[in-house]
Short mmCIF file of C-alpha atoms in Angstrom, two decimals:
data_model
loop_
_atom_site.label_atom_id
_atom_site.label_comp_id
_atom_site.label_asym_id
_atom_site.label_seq_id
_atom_site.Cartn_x
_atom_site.Cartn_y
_atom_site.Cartn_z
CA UNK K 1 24.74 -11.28 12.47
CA UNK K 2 22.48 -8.56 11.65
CA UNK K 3 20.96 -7.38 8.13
CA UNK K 4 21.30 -3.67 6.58
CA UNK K 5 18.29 -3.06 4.47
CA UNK K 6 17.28 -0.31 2.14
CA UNK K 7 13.80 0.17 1.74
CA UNK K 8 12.37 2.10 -1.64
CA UNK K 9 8.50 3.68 -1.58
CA UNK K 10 7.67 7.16 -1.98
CA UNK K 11 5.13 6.87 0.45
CA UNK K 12 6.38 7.42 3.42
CA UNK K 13 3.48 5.63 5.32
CA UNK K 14 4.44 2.39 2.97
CA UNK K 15 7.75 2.51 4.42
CA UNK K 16 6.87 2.69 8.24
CA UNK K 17 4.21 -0.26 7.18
CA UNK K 18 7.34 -2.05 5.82
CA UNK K 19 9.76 -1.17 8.47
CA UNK K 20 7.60 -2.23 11.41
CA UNK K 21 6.56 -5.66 9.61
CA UNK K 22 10.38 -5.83 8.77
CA UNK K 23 11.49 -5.47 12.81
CA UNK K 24 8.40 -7.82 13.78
CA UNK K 25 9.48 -10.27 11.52
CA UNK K 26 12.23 -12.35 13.74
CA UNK K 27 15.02 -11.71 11.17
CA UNK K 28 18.09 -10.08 12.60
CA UNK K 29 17.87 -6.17 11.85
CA UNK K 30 20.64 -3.86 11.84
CA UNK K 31 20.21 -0.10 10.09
CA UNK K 32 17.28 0.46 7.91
CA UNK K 33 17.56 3.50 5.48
CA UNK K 34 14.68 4.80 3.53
CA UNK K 35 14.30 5.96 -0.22
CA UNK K 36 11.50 7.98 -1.51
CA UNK K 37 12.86 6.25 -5.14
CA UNK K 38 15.18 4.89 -7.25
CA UNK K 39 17.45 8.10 -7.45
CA UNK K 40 17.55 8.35 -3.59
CA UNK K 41 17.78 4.50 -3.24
CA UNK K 42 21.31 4.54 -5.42
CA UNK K 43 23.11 7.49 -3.66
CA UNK K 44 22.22 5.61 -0.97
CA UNK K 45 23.91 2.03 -2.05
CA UNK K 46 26.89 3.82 -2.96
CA UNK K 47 27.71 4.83 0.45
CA UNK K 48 25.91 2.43 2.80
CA UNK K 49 26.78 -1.42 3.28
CA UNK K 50 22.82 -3.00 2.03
CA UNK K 51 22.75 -6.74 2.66
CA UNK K 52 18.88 -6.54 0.97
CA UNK K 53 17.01 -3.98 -0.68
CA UNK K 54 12.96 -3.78 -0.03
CA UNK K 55 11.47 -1.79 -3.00
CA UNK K 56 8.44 -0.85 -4.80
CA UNK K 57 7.74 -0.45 -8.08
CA UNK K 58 5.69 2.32 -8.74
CA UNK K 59 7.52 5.87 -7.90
CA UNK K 60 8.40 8.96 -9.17
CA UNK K 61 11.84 10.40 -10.92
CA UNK K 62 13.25 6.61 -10.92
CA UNK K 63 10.29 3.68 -10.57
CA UNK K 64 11.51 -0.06 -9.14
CA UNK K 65 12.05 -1.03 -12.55
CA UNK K 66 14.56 1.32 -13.38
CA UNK K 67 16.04 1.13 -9.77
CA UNK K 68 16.62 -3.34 -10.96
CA UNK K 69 18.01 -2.48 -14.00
CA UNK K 70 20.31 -0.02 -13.14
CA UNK K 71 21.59 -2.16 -10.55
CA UNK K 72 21.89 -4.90 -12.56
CA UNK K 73 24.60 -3.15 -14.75
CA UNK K 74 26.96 -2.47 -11.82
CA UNK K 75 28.41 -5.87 -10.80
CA UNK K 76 28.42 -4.96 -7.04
CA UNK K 77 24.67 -3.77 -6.64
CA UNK K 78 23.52 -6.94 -8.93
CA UNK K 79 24.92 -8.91 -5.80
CA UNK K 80 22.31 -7.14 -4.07
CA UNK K 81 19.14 -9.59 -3.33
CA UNK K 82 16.11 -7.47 -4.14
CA UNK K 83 12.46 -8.40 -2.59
CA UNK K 84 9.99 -6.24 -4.27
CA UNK K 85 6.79 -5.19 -2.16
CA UNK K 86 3.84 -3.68 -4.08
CA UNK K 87 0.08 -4.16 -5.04
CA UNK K 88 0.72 -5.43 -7.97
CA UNK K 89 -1.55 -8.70 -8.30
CA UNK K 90 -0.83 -9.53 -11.99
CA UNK K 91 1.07 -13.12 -12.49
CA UNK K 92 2.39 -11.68 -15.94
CA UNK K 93 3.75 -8.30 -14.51
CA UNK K 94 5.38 -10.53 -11.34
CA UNK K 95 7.17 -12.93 -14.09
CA UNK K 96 8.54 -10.52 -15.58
CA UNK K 97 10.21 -8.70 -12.62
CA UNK K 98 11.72 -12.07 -11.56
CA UNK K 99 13.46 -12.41 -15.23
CA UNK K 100 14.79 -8.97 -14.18
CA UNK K 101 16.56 -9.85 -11.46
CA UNK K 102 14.49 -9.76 -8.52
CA UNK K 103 14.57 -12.00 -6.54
CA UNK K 104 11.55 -12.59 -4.80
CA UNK K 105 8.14 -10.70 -4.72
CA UNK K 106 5.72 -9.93 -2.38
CA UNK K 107 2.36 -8.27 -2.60
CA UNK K 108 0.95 -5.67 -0.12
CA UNK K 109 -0.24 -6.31 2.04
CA UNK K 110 1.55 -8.72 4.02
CA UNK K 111 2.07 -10.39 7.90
CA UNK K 112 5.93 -10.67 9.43
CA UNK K 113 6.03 -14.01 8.83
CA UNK K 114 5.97 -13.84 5.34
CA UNK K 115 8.27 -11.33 5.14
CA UNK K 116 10.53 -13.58 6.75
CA UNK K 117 10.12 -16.22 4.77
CA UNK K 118 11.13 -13.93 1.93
CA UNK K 119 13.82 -12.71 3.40
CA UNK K 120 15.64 -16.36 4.35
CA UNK K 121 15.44 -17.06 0.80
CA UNK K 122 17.29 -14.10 0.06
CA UNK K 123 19.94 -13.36 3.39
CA UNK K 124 22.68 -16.12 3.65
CA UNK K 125 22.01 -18.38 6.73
CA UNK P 1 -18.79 -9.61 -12.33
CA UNK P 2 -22.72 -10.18 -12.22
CA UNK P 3 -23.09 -10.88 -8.26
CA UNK P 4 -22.24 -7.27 -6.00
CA UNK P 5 -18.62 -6.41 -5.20
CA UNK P 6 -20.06 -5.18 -1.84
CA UNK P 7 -18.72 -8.65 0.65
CA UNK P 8 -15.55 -8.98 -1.52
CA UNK P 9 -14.67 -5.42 -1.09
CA UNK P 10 -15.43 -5.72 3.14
CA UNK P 11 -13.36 -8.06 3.03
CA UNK P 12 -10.31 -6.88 1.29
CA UNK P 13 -11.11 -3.47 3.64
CA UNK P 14 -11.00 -5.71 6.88
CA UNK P 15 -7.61 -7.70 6.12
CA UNK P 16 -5.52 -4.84 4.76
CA UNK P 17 -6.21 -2.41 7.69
CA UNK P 18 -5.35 -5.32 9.89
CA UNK P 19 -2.85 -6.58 8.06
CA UNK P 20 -1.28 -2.90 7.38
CA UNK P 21 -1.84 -1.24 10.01
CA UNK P 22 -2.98 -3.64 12.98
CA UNK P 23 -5.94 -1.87 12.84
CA UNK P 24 -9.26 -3.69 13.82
CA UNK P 25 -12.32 -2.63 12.27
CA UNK P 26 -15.93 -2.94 13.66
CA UNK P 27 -18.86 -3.39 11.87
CA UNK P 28 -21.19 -1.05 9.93
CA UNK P 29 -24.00 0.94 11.59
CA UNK P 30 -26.38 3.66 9.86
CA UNK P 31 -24.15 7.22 9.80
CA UNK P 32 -25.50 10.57 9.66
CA UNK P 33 -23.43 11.73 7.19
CA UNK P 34 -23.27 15.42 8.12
CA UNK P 35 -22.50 14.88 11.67
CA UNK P 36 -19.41 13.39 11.02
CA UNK P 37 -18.22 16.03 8.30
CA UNK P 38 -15.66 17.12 7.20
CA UNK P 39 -15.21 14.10 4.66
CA UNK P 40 -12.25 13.39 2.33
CA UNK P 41 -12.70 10.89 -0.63
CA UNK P 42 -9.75 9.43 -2.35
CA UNK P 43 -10.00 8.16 -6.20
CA UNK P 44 -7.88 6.06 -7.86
CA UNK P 45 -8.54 5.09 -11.49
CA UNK P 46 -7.27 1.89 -13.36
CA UNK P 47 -7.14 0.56 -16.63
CA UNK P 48 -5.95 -2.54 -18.71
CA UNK P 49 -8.41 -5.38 -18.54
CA UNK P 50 -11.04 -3.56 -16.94
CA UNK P 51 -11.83 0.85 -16.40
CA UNK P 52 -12.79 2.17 -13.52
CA UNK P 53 -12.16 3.95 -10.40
CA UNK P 54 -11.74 2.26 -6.70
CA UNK P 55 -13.07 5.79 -4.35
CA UNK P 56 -12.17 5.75 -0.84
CA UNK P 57 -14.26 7.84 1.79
CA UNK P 58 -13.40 8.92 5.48
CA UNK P 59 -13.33 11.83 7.73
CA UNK P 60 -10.89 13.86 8.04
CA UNK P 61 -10.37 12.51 11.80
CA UNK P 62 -9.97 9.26 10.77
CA UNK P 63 -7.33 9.93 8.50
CA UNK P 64 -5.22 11.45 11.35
CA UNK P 65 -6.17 8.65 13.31
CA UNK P 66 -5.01 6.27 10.38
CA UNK P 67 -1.81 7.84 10.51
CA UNK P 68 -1.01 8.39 13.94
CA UNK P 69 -1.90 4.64 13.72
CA UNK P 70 0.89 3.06 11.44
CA UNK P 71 3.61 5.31 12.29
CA UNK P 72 2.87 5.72 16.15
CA UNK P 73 2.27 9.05 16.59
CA UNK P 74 -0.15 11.74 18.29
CA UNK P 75 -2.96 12.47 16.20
CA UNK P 76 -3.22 16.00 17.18
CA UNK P 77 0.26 15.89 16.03
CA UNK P 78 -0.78 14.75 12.29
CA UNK P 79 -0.42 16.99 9.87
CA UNK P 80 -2.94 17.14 6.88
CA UNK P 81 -0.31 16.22 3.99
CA UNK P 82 0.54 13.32 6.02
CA UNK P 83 -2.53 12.13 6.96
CA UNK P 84 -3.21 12.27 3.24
CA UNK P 85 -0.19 10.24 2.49
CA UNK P 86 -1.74 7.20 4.72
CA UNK P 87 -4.96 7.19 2.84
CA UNK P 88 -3.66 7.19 -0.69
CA UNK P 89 -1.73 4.06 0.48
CA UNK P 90 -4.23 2.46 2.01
CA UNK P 91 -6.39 3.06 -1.38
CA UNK P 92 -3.21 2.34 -3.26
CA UNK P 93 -3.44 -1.70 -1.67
CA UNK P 94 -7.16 -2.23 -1.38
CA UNK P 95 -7.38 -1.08 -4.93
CA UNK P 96 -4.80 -3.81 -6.14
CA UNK P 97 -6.30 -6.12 -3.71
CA UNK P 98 -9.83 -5.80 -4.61
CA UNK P 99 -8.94 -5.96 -8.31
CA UNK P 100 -7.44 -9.10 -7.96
CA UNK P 101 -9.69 -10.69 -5.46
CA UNK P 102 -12.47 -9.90 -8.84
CA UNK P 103 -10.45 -10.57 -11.68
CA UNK P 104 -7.84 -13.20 -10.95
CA UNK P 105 -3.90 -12.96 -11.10
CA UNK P 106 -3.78 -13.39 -14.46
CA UNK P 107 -5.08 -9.72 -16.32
CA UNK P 108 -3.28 -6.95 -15.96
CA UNK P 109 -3.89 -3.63 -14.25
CA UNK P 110 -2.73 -0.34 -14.67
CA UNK P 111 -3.22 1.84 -11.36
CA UNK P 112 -2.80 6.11 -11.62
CA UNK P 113 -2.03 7.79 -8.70
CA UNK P 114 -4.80 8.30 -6.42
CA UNK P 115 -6.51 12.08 -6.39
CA UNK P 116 -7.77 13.35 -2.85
CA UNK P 117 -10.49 15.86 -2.62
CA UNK P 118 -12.79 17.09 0.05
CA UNK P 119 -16.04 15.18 -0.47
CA UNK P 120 -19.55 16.70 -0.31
CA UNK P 121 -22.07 14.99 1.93
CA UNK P 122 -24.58 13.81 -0.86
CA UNK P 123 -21.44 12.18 -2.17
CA UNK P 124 -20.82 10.27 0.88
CA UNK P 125 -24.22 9.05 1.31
CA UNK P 126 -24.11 7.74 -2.46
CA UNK P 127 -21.29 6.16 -1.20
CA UNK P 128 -22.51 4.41 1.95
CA UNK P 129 -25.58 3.15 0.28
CA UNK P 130 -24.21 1.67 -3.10
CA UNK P 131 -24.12 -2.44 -2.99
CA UNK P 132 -20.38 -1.90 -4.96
CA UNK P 133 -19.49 -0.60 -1.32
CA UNK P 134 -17.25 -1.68 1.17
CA UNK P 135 -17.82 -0.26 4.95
CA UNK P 136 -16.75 -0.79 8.43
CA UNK P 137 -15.97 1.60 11.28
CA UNK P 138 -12.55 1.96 13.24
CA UNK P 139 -12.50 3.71 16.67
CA UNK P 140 -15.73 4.99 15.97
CA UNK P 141 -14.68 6.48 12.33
CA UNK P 142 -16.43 4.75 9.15
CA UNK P 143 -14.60 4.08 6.38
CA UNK P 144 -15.87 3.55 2.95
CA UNK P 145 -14.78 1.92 0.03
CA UNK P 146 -16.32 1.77 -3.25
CA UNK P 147 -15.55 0.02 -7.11
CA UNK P 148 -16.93 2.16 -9.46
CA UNK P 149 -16.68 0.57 -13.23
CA UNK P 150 -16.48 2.76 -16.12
#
């Protein structure tokens, strides 16, 4: 069985970086679609099938924040297991986001296999 | 902070471009600055438990190179917006890293968006020789990365 994942940065280099680790990483990938942010990302859930959504915090129009929350309102996206990827290195700031609903957090950057690991915690077995 | 940021900032510099990017760097050697010009420097100021600026300096080559790098492309193919793109990332994590590396996970850190600008020679050359300086070369390219506290 292969995963659809969304990933969220509105760098496009931090996406590539992301989707390259994310194919290196031994998990089972099927589509990847990219959003430059949280507007883009949720057009984008309501028409694609997203087993796990990759996202970053920090981004223009909608920010990764926003992106959680809004999700979290709709009872089908809050099914979605969100891994947020970003430089943020503060413990407080990374608390927080978990009591938000994400679901697991890691900071740039980052080799496949901890991306994996992530992602096994997240994708059911 | 008393001892120089200088080894911690290598450091960070070293593992995210070969963490990033799969990107091995080499070792510092003396540059002359205006043979390798034209220059770019990238600034990105933070605040919250600490103020200051994290200022990243390459040449415009390496930046292409950077990019053609991580997204497997042609450099000559690399246009400049792009190749901008890759640098402010690459600030964007060695900022956060380097911050945390110095201060711990506990304080936090608000980051702006980082600002690119040509840079001026005598700029670069501050740069290169400040002990708050991070510096290694890639493919022949140096990059340079410096904390600068408010």
């Amino acid at each position: 069985m292969a995963f659809n994942f969304l990933v969220v940065d509105d760098s496009e280099t931090a996406r590539a970086v992301v989707v390259k680790i994310l194919r290196l990483s031994g998990v089972a990938v099927g589509e990847v679609h990219e959003a430059s942010n949280g507007v883009e990302a949720l057009q984008l859930l309501e028409v694609e099938p997203i087993d796990a959504l990759l996202t970053d915090i920090n981004m223009p129009e909608m920010n990764g924040a926003e992106l959680i929350a809004t999700m979290q309102q709709d009872e089908r996206l809050a099914a979605i297991p969100v891994l947020v990827i970003s430089t943020e290195g503060s413990q407080t700031r990374v608390e927080h986001l978990l009591q938000e609903g994400v679901r697991a957090y890691l900071r740039k950057p980052f080799p496949p296999e901890k991306l994996r690991e992530a992602l096994e915690g997240l994708l059911p077995q | 902070m008393s001892e120089s940021s200088g080894p911690i900032i290598d450091r960070v510099l070293i593992n995210v471009l070969e963490t990033m990017a799969f990107i091995f760097a080499d070792p510092w050697e003396e540059i002359e600055v205006e043979e390798l010009a034209p220059w770019l420097a990238v600034r990105l100021r933070f605040h919250g438990h600490g103020e200051g600026q994290v200022v990243l300096a390459t040449t415009n080559r390496c930046a292409r190179m950077l990019r053609a790098e991580v997204l497997g492309q042609d450099a000559d193919e690399v246009t400049d917006a792009a190749a901008e793109d890759t640098v402010r990332e690459l600030l964007n994590v060695i900022c956060g890293n380097i911050l945390t590396e110095l201060y711990g996970s506990v304080p936090v850190f608000n980051l702006e968006v980082p600002e690119i600008r040509p840079a001026e020679c005598d700029e670069i050359a501050g740069l290169a020789e400040s002990p708050e300086s991070g510096k290694v070369f890639i493919d022949g390219e140096p990059i340079i990365v410096a904390l600068q506290p408010a």
